[in-house]
Coordinates of C-alpha atoms (C1' of nucleotides) in Angstrom, one line a residue:
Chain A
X1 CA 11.8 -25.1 -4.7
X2 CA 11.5 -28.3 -2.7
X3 CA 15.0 -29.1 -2.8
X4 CA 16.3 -25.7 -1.3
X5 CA 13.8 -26.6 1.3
X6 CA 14.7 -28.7 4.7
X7 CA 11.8 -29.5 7.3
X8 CA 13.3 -30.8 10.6
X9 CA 11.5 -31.6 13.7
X10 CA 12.3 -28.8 16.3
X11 CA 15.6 -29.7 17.8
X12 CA 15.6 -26.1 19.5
X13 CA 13.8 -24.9 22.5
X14 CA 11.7 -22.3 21.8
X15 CA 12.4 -20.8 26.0
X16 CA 16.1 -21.1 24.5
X17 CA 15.8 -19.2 21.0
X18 CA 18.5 -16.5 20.7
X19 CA 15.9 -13.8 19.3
X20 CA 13.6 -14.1 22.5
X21 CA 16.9 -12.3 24.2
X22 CA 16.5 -9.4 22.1
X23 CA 15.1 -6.3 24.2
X24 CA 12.7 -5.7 21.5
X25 CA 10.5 -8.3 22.0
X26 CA 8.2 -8.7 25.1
X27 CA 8.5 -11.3 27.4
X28 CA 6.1 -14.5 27.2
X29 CA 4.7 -16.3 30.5
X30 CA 6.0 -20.0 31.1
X31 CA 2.5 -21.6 29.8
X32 CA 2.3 -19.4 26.5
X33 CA 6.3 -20.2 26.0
X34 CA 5.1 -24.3 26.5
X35 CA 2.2 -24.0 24.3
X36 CA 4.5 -22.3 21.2
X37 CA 6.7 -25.3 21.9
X38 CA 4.0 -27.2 21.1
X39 CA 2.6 -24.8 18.1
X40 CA 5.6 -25.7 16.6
X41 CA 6.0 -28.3 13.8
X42 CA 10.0 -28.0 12.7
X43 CA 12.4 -26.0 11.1
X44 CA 12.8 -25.0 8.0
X45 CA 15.7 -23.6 6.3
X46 CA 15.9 -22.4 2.8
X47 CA 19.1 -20.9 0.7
X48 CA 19.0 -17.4 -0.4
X49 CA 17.1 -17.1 -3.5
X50 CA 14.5 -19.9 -3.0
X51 CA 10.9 -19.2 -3.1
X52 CA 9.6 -20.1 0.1
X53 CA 6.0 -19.4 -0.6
X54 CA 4.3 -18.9 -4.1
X55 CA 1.1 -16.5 -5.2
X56 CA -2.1 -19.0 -6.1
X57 CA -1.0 -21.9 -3.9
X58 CA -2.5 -23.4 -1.0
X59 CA 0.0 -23.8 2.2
X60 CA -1.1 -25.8 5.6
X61 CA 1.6 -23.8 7.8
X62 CA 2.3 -20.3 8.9
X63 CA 6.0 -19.3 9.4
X64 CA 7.8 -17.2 11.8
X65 CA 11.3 -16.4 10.8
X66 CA 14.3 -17.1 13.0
X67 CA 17.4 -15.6 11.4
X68 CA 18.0 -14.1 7.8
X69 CA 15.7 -12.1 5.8
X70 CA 13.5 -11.8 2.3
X71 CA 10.9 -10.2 0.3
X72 CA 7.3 -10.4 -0.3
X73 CA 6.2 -9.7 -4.1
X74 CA 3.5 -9.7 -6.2
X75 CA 3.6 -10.4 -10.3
X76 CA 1.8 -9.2 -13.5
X77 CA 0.6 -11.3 -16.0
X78 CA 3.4 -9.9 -17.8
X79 CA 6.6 -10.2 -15.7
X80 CA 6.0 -6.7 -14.1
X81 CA 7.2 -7.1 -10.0
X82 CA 5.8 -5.4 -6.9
X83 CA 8.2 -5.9 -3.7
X84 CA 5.8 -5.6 -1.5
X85 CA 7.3 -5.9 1.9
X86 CA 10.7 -7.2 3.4
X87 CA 10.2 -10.0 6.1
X88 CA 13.0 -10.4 8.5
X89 CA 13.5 -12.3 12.1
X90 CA 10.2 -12.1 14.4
X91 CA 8.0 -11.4 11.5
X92 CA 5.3 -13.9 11.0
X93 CA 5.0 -15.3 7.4
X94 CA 2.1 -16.9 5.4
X95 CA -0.7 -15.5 7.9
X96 CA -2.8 -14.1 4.9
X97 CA -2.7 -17.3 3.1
X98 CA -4.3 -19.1 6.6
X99 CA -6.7 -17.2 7.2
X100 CA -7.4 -16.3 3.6
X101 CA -7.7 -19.8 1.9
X102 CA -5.0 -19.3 -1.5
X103 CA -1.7 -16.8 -1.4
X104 CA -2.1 -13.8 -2.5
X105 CA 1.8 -13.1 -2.5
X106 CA 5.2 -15.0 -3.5
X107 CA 8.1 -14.7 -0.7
X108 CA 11.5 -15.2 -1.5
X109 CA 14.6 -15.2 0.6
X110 CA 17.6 -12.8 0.3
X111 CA 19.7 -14.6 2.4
X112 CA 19.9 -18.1 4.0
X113 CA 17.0 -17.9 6.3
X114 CA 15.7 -20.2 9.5
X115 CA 12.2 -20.3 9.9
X116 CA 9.6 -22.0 12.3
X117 CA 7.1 -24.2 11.4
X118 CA 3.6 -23.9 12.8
X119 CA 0.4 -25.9 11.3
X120 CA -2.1 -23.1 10.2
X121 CA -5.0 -25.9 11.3
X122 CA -3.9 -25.2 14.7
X123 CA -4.0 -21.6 14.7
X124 CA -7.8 -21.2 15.9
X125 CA -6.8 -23.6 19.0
X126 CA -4.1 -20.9 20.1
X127 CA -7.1 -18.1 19.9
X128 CA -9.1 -19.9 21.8
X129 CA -6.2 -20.9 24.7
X130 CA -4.1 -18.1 24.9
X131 CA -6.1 -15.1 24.1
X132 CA -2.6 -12.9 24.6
X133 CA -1.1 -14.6 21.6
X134 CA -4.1 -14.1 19.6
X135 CA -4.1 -10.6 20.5
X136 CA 0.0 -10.6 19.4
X137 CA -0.8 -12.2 15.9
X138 CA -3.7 -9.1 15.4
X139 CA -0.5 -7.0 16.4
X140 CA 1.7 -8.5 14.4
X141 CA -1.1 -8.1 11.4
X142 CA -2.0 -4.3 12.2
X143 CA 1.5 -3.8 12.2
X144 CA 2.2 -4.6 8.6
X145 CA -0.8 -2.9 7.4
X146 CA 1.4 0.2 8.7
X147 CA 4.3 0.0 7.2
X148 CA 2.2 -0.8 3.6
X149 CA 0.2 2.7 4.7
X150 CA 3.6 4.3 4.7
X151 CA 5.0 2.8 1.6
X152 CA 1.8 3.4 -0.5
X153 CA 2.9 6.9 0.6
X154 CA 6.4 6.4 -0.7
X155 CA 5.1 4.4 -4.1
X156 CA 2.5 6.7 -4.5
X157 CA 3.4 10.4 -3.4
X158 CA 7.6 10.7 -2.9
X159 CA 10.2 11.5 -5.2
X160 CA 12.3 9.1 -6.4
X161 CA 15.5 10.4 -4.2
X162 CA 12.7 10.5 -1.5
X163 CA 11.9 7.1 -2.6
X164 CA 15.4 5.7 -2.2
X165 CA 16.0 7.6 0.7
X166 CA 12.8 6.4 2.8
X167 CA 13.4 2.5 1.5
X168 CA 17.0 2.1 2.8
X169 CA 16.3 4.3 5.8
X170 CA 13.3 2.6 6.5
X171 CA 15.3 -1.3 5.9
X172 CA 18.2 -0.7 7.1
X173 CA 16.4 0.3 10.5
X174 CA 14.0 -2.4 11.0
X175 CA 17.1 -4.7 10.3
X176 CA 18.9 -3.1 13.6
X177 CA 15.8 -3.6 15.3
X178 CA 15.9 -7.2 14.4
X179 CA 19.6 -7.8 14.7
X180 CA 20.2 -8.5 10.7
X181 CA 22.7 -5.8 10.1
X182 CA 24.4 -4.5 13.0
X183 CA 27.2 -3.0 10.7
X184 CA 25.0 -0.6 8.3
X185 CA 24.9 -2.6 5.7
X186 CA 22.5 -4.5 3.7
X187 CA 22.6 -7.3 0.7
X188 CA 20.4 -6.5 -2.0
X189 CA 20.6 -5.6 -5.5
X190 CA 19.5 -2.3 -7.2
X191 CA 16.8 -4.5 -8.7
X192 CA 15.5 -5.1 -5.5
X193 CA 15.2 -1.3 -4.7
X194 CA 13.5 -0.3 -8.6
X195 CA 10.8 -3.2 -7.7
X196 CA 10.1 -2.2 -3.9
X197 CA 9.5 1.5 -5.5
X198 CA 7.7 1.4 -8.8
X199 CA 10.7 2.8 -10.8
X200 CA 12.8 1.4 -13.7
X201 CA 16.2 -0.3 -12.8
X202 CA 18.3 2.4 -14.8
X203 CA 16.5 5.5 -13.3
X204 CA 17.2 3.7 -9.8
X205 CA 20.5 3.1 -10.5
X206 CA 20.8 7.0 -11.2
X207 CA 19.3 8.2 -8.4
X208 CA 21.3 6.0 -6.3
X209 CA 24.1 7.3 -7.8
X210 CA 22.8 11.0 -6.3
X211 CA 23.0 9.9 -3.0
X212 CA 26.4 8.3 -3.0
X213 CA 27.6 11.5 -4.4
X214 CA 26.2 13.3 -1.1
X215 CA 28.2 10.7 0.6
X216 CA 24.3 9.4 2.1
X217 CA 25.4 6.0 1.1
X218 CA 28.2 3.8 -1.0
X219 CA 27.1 0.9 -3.1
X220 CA 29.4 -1.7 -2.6
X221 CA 29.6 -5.5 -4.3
X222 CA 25.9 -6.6 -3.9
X223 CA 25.0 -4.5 -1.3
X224 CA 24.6 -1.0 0.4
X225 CA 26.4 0.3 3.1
X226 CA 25.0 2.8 5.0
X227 CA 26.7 6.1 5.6
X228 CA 23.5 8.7 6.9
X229 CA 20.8 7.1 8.0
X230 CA 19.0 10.1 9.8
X231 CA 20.3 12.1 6.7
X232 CA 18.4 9.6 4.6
X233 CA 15.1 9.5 7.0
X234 CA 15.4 13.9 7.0
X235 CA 15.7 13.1 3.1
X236 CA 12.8 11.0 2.7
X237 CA 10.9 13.2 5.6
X238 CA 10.3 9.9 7.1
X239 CA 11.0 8.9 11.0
X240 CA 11.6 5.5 12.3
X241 CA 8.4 4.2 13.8
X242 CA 8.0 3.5 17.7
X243 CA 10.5 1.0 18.9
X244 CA 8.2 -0.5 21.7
X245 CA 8.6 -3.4 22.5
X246 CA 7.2 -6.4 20.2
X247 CA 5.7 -9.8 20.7
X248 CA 6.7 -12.6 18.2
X249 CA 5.7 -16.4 17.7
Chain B
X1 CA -14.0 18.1 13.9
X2 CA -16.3 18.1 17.0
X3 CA -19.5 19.9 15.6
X4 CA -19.5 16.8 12.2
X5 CA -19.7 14.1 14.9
X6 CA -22.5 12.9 17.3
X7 CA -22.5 10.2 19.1
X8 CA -25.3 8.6 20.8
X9 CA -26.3 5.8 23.2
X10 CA -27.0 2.4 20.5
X11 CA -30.5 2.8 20.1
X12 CA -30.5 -0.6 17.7
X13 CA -29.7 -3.5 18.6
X14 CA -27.2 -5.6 17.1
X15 CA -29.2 -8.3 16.3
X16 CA -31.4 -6.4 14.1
X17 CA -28.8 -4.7 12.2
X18 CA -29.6 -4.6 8.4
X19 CA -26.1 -5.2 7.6
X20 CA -26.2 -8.6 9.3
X21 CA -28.9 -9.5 7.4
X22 CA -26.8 -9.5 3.8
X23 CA -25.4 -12.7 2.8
X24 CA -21.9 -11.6 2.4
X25 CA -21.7 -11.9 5.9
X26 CA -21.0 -14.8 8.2
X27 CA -23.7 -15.6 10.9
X28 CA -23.3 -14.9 14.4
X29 CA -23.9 -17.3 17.1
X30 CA -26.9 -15.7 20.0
X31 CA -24.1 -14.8 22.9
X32 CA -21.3 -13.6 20.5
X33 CA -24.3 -11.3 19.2
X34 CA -25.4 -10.2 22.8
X35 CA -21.2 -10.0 23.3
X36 CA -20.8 -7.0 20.4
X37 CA -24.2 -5.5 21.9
X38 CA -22.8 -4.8 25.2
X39 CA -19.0 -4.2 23.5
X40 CA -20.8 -1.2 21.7
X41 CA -20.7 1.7 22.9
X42 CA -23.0 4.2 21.3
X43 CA -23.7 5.5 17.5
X44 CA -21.4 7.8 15.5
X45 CA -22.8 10.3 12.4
X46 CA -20.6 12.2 10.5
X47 CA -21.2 14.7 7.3
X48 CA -19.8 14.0 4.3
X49 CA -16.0 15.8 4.0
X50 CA -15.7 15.6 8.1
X51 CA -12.4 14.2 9.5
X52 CA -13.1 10.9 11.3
X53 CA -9.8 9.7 12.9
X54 CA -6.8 12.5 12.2
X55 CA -3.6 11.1 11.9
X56 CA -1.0 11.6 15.0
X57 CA -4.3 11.6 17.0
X58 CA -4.9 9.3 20.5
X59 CA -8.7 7.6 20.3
X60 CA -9.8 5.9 22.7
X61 CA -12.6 4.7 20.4
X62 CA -13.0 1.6 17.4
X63 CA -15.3 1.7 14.8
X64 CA -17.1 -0.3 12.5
X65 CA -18.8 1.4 8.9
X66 CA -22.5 0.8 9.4
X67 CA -23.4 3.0 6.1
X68 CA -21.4 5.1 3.9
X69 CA -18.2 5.3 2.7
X70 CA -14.9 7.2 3.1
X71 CA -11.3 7.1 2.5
X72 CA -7.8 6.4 4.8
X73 CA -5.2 8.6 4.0
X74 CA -1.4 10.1 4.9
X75 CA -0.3 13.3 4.4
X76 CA 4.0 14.4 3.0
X77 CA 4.5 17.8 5.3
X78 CA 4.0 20.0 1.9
X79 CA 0.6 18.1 1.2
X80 CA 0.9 15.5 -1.0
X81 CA -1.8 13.1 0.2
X82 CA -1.6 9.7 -0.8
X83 CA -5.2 7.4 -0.4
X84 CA -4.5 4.2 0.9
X85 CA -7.7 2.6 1.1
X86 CA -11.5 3.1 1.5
X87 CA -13.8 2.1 4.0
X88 CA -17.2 1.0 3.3
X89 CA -20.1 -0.9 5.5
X90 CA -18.8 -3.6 7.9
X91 CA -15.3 -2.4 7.7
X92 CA -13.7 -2.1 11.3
X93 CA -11.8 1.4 11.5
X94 CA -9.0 2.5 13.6
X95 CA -7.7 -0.9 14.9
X96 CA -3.7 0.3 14.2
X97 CA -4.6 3.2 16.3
X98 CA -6.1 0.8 19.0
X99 CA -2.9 -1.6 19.3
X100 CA -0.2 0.6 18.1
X101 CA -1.0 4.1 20.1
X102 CA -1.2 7.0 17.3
X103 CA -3.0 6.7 14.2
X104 CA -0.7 6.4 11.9
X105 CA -3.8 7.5 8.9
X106 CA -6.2 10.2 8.7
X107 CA -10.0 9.2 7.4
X108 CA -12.6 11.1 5.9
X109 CA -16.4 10.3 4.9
X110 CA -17.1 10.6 0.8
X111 CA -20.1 10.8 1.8
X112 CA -22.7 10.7 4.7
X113 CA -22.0 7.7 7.3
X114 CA -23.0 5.9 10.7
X115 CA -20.7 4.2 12.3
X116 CA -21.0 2.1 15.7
X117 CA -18.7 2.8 18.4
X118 CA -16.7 0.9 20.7
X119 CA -14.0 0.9 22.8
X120 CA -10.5 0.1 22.4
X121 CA -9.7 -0.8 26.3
X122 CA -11.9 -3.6 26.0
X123 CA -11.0 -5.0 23.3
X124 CA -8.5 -7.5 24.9
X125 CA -12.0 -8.4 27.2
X126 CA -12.8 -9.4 23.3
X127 CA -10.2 -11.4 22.6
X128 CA -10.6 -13.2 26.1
X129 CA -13.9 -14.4 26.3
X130 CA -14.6 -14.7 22.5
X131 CA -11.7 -16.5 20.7
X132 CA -14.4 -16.4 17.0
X133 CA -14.5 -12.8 17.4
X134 CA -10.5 -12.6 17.9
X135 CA -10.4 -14.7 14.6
X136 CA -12.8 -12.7 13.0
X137 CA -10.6 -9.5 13.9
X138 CA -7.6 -11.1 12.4
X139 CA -9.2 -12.0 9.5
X140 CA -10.6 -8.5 8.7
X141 CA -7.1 -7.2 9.3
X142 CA -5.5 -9.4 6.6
X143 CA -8.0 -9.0 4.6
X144 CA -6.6 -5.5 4.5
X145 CA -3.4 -6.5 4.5
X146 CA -4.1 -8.1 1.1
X147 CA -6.0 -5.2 -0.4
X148 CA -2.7 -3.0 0.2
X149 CA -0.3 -5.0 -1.3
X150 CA -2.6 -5.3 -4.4
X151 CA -2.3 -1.2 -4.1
X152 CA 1.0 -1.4 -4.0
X153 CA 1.4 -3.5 -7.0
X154 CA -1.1 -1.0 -8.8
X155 CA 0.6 2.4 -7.9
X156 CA 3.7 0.7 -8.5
X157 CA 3.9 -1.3 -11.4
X158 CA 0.5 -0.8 -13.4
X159 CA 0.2 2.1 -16.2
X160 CA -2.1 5.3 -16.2
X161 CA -4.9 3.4 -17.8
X162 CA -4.8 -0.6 -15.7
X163 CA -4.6 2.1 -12.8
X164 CA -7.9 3.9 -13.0
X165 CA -9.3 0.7 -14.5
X166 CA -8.3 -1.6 -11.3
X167 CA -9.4 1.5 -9.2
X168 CA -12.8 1.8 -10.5
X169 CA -13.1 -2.2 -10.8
X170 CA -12.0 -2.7 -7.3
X171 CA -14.3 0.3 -5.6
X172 CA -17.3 -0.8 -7.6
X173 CA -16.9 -4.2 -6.3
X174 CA -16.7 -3.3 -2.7
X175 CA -19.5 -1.1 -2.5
X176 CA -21.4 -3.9 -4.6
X177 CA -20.3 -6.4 -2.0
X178 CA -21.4 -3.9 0.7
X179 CA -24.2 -3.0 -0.5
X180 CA -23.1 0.6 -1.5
X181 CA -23.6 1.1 -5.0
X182 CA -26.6 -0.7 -6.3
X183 CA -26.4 1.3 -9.8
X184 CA -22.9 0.7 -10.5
X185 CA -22.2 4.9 -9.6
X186 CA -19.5 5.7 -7.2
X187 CA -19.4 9.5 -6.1
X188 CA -16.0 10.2 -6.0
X189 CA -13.9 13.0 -7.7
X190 CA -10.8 12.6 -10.0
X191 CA -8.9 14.6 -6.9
X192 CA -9.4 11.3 -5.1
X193 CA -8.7 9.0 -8.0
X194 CA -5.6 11.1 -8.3
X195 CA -4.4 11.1 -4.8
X196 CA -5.4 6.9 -4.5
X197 CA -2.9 5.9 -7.7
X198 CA -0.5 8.4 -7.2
X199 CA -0.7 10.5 -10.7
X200 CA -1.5 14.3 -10.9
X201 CA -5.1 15.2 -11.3
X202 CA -4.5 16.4 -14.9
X203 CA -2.8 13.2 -16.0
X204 CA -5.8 11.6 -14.1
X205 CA -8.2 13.6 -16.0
X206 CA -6.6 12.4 -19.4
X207 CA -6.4 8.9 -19.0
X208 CA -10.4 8.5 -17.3
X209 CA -11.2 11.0 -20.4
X210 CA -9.9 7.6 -22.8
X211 CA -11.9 4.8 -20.7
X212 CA -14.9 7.3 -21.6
X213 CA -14.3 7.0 -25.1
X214 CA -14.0 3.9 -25.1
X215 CA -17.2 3.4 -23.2
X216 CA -16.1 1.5 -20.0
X217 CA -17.1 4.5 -18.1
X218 CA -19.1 7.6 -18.0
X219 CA -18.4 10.8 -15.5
X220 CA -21.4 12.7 -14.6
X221 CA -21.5 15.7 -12.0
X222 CA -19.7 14.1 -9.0
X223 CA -19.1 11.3 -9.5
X224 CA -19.0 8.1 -12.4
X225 CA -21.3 5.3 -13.8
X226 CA -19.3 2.1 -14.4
X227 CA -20.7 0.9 -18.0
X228 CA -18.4 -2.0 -18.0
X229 CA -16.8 -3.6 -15.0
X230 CA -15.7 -7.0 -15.9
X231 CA -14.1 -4.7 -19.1
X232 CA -12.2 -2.6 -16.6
X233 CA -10.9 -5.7 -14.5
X234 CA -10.0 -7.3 -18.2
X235 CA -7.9 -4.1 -18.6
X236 CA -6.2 -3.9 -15.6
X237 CA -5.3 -7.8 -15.0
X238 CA -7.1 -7.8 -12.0
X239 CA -10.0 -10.5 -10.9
X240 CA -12.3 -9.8 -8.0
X241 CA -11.3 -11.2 -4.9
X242 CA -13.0 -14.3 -3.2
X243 CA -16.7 -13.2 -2.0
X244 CA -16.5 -15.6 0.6
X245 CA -18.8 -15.1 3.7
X246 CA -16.7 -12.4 5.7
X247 CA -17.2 -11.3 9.3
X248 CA -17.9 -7.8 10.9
X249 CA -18.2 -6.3 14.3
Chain C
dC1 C1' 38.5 -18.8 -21.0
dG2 C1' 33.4 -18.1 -21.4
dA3 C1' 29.1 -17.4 -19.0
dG4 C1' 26.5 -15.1 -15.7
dT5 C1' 25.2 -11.5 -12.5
dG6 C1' 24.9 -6.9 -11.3
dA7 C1' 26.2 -2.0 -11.9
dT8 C1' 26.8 1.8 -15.0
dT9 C1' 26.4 4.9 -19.0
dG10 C1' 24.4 7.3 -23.0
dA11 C1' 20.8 8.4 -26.3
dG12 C1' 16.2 9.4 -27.6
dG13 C1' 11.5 9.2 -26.7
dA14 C1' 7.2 8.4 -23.9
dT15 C1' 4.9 9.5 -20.0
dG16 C1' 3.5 12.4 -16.7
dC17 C1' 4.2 16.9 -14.4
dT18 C1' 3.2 22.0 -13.5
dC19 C1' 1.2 26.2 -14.8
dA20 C1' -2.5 28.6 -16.4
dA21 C1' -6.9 29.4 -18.1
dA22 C1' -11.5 28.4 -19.2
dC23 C1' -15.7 26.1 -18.3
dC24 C1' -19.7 24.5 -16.0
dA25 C1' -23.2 23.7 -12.5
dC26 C1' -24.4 25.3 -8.4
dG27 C1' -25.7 28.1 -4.5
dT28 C1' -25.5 32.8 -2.2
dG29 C1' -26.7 37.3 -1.5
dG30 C1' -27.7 41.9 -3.2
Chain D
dC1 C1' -32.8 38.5 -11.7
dC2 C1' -28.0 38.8 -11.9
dA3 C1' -23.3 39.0 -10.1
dC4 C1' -20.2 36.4 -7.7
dG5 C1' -17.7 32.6 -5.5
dT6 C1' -16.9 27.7 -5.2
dG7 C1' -15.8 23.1 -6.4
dG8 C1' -15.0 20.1 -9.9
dT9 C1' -13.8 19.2 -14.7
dT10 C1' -11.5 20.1 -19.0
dT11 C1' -7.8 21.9 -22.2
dG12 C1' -3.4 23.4 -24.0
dA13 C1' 1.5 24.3 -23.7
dG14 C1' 6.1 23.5 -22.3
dC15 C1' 9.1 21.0 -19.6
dA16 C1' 10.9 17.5 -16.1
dT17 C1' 11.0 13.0 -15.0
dC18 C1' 11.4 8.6 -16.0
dC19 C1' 11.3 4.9 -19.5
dT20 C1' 13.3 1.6 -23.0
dC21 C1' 17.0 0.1 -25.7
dA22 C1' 21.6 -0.9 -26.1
dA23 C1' 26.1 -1.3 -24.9
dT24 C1' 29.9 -1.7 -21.6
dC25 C1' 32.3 -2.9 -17.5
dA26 C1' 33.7 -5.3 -13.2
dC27 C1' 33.7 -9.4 -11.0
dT28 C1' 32.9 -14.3 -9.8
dC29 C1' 32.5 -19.0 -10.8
dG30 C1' 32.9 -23.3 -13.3

DNA sequence: CGAGTGATTGAGGATGCTCAAACCACGTGG
DNA sequence: CCACGTGGTTTGAGCATCCTCAATCACTCG
């Protein structure tokens, strides 16, 4: 776990970063932009598969990632595994954990993934300067507790076509929003689908395997490709959530 | 909807408030106190059974539980309701609605309850001039964030029986923490235990019919008496959360 | 080539669902 | 007082969904 892990100083300029360019995100004045610079400690990259944070431990810094994407997870005693969210660039990672004292949640990465490093100590300083971050963060925060809202709803209340139908709808369009998959497609295992939605691997693998029949999607080596999205949201009786604009950092 | 709710001008003042008084909560310094007083806008009663928030709906208002209890919900389009959460004293309600325009939830009282009111448009006045409060806001919002994802673990990955034991452990230890149940009883209906772990009523009714034989719990007219809670926890792998000083308001 | 990962398939059984009916405590109005 | 409706719980029966176990297959990598 610490070897897949690389801590660099910042060599990038946070004014500069690629995802600031992205329409979906708001624009930040020239003193919030130069304090972030600050806020940030260095760059970490891990490989896909590491396990960037882990349930029960204690962790002095606060991530936001930069490129790539992952999974959040819970465990039973017994092995049994809850995907609990995706995390994928803009999203800020480990916030529960700051405020929170321990982790409550492991987060692993499903691809090679950038992140930025932020010191968690340093966190109340940016509430007390910049007020309009502070606010962002709370945004950031009420935003997730949406999307677990809607897939307690899926977990708890859909079908399992629904179920499949919503997830890969609902991934495949935050990834557009963030830039990850610009061609429909997206890297993860059937495995990865069963844990996000409470059902066994086999029945998952079945159900999938109603949807590529109605040509919604085609499984392809270690990934999904896309085919239907809206037919998928109609499906799932889902609809992609307001694209407003979004802060990050 | 209209005739449930009253709202009238704050006739007690925030200092005095008996929920300040319980130890679970953190202290407030004198202006941060005078701060909430003036950021209040007035008192709101509902009946047990009314609608607070509807979801799809524009408030312009914030809340925070004062006494009582209720539930957040979604609706599928043919009625299946899925629970997401409950809300119980010092709980802020409707903050996704406040920075993310439509509530994205519906909430309903179980049971009688007073809530203050306060205004969303000044919230970022809030996070401005009182950086704790921000924190506190933030805090309160992952501490929800937390609560779902341990949900989501249950409604996805625990059986029948670890479900309706982690439900019953985790309710009772709220209201305890909140001052709610002070007998161990919690007046809720198997409808809602149903519709929080996503199982049908019957199957609900079958598996709470076993923790009564086994004596963990006993259902009376509307409602249960928890006999055992750290037995229910035991069963359901689940440990009560830190009771670390939280804030409210 | 052998090992490992992920997808796929079949079989049989457990779990959980729907439907339907009955029951009980309660409050209402004749 | 009793008949009736209501909301919540309880029960049984039969069936659909979903699970586990087990085996196979395709593909990649060392």
């Amino acid at each position: 776990m610490t070897k897949e892990q690389d801590i660099a100083r910042g060599s990038l300029s946070c004014a500069k970063c690629p995802l600031r360019k992205r329409e979906i995100f708001r624009v930040f004045e020239a003193d919030e932009l130069s304090f972030v610079e600050h806020f940030k400690k260095g760059d970490l990259a891990v490989r896909r598969g590491a396990t960037l944070l882990v349930e029960g431990a204690h962790n002095p810094h606060l991530y936001t990632v930069r490129s790539g994407w992952g999974f959040r997870y819970k465990l039973l005693e017994d092995g049994r595994r809850q995907i609990v969210n995706y995390v994928m660039p803009g999203d800020l990672v480990g916030l529960q954990g700051s405020l929170m004292g321990e982790m409550q949640h492991s987060v692993e990465a499903l691809s090679p993934m950038q992140l930025c490093v932020f010191e968690k100590a340093e966190l109340f300083t940016l509430y007390e300067r910049f007020p309009g971050l502070a606010y962002d963060i709370t945004w950031l925060a009420s935003r997730e507790e949406c999307m677990l809202d809607e897939h307690l709803l899926t977990v708890g209340r859909r079908t399992a076509v629904e179920k499949v139908a919503y997830l890969l709808a609902f991934v495949l369009d935050r990834a557009k929003e963030s830039g990850l998959s610009s061609n429909g497609t997206l890297e993860l295992t059937q495995q990865h689908v069963a844990d996000t939605l409470g059902i066994s691997l086999v029945h998952t693998n079945k159900t999938i395997a109603r949807l590529v029949d109605r040509k919604y999607v085609k499984w392809e080596d270690g990934g999904c490709r896309i085919l239907n999205p809206e037919g998928l949201g109609e499906l799932a009786g889902w609809m992609s959530g307001s694209s407003a604009k979004r802060p990050f950092l």
